[in-house]
PDB file of C-alpha atoms in Angstrom:
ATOM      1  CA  UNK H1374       0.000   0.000   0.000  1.00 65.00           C
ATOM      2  CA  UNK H1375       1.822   3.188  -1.022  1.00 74.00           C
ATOM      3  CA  UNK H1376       1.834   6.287   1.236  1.00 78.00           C
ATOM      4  CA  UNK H1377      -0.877   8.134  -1.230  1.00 77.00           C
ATOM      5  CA  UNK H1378      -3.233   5.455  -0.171  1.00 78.00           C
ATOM      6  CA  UNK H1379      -2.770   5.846   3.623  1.00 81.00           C
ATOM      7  CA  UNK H1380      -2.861   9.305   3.003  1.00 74.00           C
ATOM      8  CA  UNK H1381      -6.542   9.174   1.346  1.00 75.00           C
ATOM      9  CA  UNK H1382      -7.591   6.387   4.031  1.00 81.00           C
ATOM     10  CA  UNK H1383      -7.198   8.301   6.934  1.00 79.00           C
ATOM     11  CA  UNK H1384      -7.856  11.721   4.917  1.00 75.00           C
ATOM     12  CA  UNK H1385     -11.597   9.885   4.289  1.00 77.00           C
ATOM     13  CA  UNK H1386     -11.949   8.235   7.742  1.00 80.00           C
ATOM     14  CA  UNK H1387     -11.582  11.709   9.441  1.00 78.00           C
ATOM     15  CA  UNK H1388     -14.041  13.256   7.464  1.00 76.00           C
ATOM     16  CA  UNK H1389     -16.668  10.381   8.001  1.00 79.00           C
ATOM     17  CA  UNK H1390     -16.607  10.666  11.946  1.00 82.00           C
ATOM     18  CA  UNK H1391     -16.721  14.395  11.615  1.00 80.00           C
ATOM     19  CA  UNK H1392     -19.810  14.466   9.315  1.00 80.00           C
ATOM     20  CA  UNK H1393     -21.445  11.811  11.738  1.00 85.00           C
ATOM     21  CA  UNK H1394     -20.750  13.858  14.650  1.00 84.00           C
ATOM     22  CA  UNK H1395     -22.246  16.715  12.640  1.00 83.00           C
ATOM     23  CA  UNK H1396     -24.841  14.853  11.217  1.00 88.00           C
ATOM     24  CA  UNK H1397     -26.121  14.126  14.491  1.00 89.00           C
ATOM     25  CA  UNK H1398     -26.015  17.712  16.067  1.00 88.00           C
ATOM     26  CA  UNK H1399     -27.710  18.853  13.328  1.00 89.00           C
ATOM     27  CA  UNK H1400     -30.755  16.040  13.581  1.00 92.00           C
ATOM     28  CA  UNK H1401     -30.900  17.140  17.185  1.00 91.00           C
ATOM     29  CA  UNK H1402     -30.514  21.005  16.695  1.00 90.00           C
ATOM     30  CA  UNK H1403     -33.356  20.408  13.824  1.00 91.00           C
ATOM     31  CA  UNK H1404     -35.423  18.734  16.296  1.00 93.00           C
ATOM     32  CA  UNK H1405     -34.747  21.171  19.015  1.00 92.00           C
ATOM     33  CA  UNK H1406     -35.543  24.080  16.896  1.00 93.00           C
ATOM     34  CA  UNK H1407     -39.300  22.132  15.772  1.00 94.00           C
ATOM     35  CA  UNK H1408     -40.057  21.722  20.270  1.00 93.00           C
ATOM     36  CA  UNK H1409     -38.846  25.546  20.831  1.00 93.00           C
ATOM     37  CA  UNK H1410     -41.451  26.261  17.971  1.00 93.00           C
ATOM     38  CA  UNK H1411     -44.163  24.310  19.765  1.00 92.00           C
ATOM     39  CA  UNK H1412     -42.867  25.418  22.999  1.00 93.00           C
ATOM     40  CA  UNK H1413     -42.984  28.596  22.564  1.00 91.00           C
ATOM     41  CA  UNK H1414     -46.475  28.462  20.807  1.00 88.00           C
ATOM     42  CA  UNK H1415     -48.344  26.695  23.770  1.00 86.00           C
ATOM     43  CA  UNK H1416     -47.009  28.999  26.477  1.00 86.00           C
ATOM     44  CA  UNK H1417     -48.456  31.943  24.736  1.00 80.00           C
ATOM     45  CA  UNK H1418     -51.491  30.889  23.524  1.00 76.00           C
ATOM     46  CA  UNK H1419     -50.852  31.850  20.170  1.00 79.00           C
ATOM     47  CA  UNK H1420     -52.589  29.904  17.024  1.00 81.00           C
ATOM     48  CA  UNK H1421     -50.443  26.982  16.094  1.00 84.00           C
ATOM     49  CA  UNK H1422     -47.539  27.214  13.960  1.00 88.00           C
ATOM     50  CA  UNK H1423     -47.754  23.206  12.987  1.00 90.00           C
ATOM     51  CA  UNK H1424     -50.046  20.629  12.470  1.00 88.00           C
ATOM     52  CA  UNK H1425     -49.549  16.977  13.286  1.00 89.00           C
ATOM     53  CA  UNK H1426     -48.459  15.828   9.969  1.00 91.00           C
ATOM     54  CA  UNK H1427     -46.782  18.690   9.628  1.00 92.00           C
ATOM     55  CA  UNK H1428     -43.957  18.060  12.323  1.00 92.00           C
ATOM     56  CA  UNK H1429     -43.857  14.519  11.048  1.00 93.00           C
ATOM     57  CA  UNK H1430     -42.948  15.770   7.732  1.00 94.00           C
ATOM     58  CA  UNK H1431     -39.971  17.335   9.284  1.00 94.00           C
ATOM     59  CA  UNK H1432     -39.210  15.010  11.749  1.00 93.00           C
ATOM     60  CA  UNK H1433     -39.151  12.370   9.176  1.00 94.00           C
ATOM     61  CA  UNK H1434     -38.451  13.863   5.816  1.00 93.00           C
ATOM     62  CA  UNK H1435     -36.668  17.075   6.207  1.00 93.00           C
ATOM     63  CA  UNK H1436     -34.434  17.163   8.723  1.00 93.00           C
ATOM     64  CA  UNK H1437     -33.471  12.993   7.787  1.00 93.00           C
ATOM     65  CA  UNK H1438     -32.728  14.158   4.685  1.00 92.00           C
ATOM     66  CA  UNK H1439     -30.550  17.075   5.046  1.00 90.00           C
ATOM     67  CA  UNK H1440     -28.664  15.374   8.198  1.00 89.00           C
ATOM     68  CA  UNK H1441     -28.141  12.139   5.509  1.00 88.00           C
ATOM     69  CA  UNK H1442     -26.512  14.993   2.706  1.00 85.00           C
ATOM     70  CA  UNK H1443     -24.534  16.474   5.642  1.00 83.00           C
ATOM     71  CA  UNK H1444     -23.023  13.343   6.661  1.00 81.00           C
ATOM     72  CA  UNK H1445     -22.033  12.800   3.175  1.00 79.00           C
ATOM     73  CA  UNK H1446     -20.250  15.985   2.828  1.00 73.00           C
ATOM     74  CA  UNK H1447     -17.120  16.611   0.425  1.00 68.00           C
ATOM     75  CA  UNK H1448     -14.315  17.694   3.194  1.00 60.00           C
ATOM     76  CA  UNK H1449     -11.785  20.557   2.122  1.00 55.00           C
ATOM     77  CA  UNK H1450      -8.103  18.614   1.325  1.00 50.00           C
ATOM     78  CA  UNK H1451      -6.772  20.792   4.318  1.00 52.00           C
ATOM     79  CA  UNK H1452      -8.575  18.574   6.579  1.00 50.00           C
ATOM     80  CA  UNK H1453      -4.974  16.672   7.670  1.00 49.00           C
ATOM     81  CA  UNK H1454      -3.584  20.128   9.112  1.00 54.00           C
ATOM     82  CA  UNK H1455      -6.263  20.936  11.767  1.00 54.00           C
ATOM     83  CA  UNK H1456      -6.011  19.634  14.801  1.00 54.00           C
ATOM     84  CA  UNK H1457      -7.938  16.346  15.864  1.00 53.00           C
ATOM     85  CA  UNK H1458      -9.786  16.820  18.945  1.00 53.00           C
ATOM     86  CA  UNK H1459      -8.123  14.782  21.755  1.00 51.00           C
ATOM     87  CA  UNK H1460      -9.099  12.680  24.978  1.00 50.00           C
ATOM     88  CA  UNK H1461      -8.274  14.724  27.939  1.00 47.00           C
ATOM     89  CA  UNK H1462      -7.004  12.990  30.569  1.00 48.00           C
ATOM     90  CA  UNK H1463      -9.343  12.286  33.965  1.00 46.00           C
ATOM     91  CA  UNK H1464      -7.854  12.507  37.647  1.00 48.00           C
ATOM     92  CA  UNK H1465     -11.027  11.628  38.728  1.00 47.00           C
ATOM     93  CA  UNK H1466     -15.017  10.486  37.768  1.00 43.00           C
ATOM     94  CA  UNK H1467     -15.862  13.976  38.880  1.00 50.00           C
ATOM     95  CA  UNK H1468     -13.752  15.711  36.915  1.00 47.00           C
ATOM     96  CA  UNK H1469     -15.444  13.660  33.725  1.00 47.00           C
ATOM     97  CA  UNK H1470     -19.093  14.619  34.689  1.00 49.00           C
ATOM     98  CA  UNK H1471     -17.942  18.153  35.277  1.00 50.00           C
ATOM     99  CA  UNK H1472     -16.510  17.666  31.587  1.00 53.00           C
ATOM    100  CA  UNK H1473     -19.689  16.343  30.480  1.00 53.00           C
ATOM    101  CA  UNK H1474     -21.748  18.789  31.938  1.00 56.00           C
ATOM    102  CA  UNK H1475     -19.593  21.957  30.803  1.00 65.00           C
ATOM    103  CA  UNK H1476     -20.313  20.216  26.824  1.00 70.00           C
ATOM    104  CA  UNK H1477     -24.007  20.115  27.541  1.00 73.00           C
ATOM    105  CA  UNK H1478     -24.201  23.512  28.457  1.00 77.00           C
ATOM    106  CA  UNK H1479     -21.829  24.528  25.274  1.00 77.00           C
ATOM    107  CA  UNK H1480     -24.330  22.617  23.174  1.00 76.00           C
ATOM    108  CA  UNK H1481     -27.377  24.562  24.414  1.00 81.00           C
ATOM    109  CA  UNK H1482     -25.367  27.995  23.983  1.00 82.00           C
ATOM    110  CA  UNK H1483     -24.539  26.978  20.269  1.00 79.00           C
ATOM    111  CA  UNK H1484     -27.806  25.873  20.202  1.00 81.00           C
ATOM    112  CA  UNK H1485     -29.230  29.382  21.273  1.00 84.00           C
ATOM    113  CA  UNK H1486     -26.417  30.978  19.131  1.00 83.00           C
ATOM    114  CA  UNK H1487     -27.089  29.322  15.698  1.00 84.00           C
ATOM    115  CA  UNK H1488     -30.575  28.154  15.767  1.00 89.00           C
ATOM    116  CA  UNK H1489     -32.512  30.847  18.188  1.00 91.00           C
ATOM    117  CA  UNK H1490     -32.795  33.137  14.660  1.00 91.00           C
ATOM    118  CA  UNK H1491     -34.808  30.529  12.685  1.00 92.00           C
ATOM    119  CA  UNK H1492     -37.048  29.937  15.708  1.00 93.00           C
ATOM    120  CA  UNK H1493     -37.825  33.782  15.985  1.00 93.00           C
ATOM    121  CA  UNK H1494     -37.630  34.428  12.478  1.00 93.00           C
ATOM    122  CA  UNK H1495     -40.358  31.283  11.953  1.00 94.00           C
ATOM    123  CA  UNK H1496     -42.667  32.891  14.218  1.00 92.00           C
ATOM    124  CA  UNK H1497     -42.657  35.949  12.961  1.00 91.00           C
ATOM    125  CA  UNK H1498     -42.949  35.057   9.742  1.00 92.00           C
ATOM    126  CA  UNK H1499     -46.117  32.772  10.477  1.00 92.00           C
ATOM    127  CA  UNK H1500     -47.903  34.980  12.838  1.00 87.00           C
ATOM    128  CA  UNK H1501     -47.403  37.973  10.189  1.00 87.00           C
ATOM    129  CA  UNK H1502     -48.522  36.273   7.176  1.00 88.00           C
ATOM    130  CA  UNK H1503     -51.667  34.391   9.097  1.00 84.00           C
ATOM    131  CA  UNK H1504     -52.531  38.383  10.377  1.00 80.00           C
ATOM    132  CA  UNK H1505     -52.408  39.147   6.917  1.00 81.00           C
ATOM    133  CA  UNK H1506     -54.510  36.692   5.281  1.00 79.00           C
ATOM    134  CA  UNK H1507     -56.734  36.438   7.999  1.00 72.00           C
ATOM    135  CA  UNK H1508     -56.990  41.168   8.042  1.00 68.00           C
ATOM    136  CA  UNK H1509     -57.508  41.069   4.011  1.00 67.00           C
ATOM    137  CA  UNK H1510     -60.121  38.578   4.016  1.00 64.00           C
ATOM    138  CA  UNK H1511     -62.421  39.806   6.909  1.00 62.00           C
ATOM    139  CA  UNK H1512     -62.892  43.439   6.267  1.00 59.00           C
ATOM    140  CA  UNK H1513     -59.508  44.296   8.753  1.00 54.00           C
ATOM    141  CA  UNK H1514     -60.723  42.137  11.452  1.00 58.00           C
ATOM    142  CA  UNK H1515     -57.930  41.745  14.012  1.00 58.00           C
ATOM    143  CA  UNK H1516     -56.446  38.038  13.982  1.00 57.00           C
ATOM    144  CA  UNK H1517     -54.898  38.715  17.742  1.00 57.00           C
ATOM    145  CA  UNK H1518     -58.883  38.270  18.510  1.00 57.00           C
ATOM    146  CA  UNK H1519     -58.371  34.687  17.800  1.00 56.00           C
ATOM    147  CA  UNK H1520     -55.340  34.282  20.347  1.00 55.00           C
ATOM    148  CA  UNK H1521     -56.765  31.370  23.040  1.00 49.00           C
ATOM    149  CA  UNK H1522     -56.423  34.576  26.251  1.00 43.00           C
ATOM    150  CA  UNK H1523     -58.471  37.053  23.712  1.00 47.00           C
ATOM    151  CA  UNK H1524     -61.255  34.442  23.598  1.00 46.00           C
ATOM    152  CA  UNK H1525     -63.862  35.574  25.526  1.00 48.00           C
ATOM    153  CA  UNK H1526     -66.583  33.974  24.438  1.00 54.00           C
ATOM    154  CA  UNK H1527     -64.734  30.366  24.602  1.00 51.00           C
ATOM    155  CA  UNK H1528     -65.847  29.827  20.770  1.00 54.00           C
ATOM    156  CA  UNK H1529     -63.680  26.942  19.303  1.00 52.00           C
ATOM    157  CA  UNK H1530     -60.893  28.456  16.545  1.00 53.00           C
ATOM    158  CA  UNK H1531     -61.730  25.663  14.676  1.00 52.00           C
ATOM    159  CA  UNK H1532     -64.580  26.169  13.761  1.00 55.00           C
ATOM    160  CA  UNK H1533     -64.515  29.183  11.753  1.00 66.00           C
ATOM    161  CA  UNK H1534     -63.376  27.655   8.434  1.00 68.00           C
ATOM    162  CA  UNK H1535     -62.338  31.129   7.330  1.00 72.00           C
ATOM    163  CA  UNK H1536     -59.087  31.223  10.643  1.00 75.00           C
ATOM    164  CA  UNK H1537     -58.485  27.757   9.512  1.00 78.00           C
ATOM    165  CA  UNK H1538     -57.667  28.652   5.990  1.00 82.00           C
ATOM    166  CA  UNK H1539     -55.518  31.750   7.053  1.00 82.00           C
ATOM    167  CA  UNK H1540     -53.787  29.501   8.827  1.00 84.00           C
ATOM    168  CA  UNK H1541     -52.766  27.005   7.008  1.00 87.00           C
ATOM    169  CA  UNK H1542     -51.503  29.073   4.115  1.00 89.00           C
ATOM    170  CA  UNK H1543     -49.482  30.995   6.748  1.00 89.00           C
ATOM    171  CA  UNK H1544     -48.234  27.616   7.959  1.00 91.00           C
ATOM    172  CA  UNK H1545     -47.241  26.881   4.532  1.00 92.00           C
ATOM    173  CA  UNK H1546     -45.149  29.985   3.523  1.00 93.00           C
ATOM    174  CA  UNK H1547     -43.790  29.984   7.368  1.00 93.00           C
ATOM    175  CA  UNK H1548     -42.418  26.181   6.765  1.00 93.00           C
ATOM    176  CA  UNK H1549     -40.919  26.887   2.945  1.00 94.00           C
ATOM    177  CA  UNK H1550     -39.224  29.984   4.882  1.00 94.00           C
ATOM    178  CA  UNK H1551     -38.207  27.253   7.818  1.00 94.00           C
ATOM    179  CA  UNK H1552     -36.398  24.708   5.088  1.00 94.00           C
ATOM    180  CA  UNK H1553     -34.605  27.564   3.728  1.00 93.00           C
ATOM    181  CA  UNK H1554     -33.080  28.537   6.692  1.00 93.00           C
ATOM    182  CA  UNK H1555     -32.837  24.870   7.699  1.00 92.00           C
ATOM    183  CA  UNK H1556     -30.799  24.457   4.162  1.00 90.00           C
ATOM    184  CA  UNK H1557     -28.490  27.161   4.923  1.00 87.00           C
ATOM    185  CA  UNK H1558     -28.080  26.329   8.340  1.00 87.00           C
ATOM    186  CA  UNK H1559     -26.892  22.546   6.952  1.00 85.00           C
ATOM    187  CA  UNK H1560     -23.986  24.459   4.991  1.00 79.00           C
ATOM    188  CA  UNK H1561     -22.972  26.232   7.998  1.00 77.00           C
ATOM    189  CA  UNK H1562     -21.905  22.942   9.553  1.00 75.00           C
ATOM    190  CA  UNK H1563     -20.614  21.675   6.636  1.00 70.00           C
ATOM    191  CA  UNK H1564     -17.850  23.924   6.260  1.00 66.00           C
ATOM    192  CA  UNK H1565     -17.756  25.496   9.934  1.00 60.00           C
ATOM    193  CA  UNK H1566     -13.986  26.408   9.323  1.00 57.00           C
ATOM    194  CA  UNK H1567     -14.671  28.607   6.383  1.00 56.00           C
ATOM    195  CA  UNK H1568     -16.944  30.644   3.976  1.00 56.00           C
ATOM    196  CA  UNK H1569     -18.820  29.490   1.734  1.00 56.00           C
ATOM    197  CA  UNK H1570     -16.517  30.644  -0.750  1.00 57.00           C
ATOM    198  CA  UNK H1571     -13.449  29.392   0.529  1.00 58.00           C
ATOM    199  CA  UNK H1572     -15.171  25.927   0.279  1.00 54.00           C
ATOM    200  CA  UNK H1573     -15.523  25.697  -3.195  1.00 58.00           C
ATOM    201  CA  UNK H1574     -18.444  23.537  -2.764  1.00 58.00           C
ATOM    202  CA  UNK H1575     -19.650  24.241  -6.453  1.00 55.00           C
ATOM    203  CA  UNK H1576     -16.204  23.188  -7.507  1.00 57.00           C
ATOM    204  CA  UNK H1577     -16.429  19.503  -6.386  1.00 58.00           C
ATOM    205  CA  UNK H1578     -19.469  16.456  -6.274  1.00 57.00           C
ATOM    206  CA  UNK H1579     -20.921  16.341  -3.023  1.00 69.00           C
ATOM    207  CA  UNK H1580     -24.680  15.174  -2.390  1.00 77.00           C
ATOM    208  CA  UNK H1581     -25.677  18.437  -0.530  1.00 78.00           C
ATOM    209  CA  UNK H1582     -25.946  19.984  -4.098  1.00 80.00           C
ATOM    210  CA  UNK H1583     -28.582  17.625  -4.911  1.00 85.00           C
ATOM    211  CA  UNK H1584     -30.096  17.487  -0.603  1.00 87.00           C
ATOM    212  CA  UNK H1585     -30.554  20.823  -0.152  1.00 87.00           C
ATOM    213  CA  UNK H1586     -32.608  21.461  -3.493  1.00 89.00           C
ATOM    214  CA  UNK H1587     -34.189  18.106  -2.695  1.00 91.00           C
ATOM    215  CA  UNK H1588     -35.767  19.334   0.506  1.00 91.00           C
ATOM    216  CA  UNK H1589     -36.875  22.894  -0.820  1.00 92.00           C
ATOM    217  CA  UNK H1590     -38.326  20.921  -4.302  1.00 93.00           C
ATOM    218  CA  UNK H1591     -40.326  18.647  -1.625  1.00 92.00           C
ATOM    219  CA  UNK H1592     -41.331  21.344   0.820  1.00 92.00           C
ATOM    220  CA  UNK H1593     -43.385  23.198  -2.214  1.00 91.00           C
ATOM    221  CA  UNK H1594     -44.608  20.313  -3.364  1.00 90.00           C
ATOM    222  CA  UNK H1595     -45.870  19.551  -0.039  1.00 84.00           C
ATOM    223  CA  UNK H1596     -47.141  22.813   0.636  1.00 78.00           C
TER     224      UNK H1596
END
């Protein structure tokens, strides 16, 4: 086996455990960002911002799909000269659960760093597109009327037909806005170490050109 070989072995076998380790922050960070959605929703009583099969679709279609492309991901050939991450040595079991514990909490603040824009920016988008479908088709009637603490009257939401189909087309355009984000978000871990244009990702084969307009092509046709 010449030295090219071991080169490309270990060059490849590097960039597999990264993308895994990615891959699987990502699936979690997607799935994160769909409960902080929901979360959020329920605690302030506004309309909601998913249905059912709705959160299934992403929970088993979209964010699968762009974790798969992600773990897939071409690796720049500079991958050799940064530094592997290495096992720190352990006086103690304490001093590994304090370890483990100081990760978890950098997790959640890259969490809150990186994802806490699509959450806001989702509901923002949703609640401002369902206020104005629901204002243009009901002679300005305010859609904050329709928030569960405005109720007065304790009238179901779902039965005016007219709220439900405000809804849903807000839901629509909210999620297409969601992938999008969720798409660029995937390239962000991809190449973590660099811009976009330092990657040269158009320059070489790698399946996230063909994920990523995968999810957005399935997202409208799901819409």
């Amino acid at each position: 086996i010449s030295f090219q070989e071991i080169f490309w072995l270990i060059c490849t076998a590097r960039r597999y455990l990264k993308n895994l380790w990615q891959s699987l922050i990502f699936f979690a960070s997607g799935v994160a960002t769909l409960f902080s959605i929901m979360f959020v929703v329920n605690i302030s009583g506004a309309p909601l911002a998913f249905f059912a099969y709705q959160i299934y679709w992403y929970l088993w279609i979209i964010v699968p799909l762009l974790s798969f492309g992600l773990f897939f991901a071409k690796t720049r050939l500079e991958t050799l000269k940064e530094l592997a991450v290495k096992n720190v040595d352990k006086s103690s079991l304490q001093a590994d659960r304090d370890s483990s514990s100081r990760s978890l909490w950098r997790y959640l603040v890259y969490f809150l760093l990186r994802f806490s824009t699509i959450i806001i920016g989702y509901l923002v988008v949703f609640l401002s597109a369902l206020h104005s479908r629901y204002d243009s088709q009901h002679n300005h009637k305010n859609v904050h009327s329709y928030f569960y603490w405005h109720n007065a009257n304790g009238d179901s939401i779902i039965d005016d037909s007219g709220f439900v189909s405000a809804q849903s087309h807000a839901q629509s355009f909210a999620q297409l806005i969601l992938t999008i984000m969720l798409t660029i978000q995937t390239l962000g871990f991809a190449y973590r170490n660099c811009s976009l244009w330092e990657s040269k990702i158009l320059q070489q084969p790698t399946p996230l050109l063909i994920v990523i307009p995968a999810a957005i092509i399935l997202q409208v046709v799901n819409l």
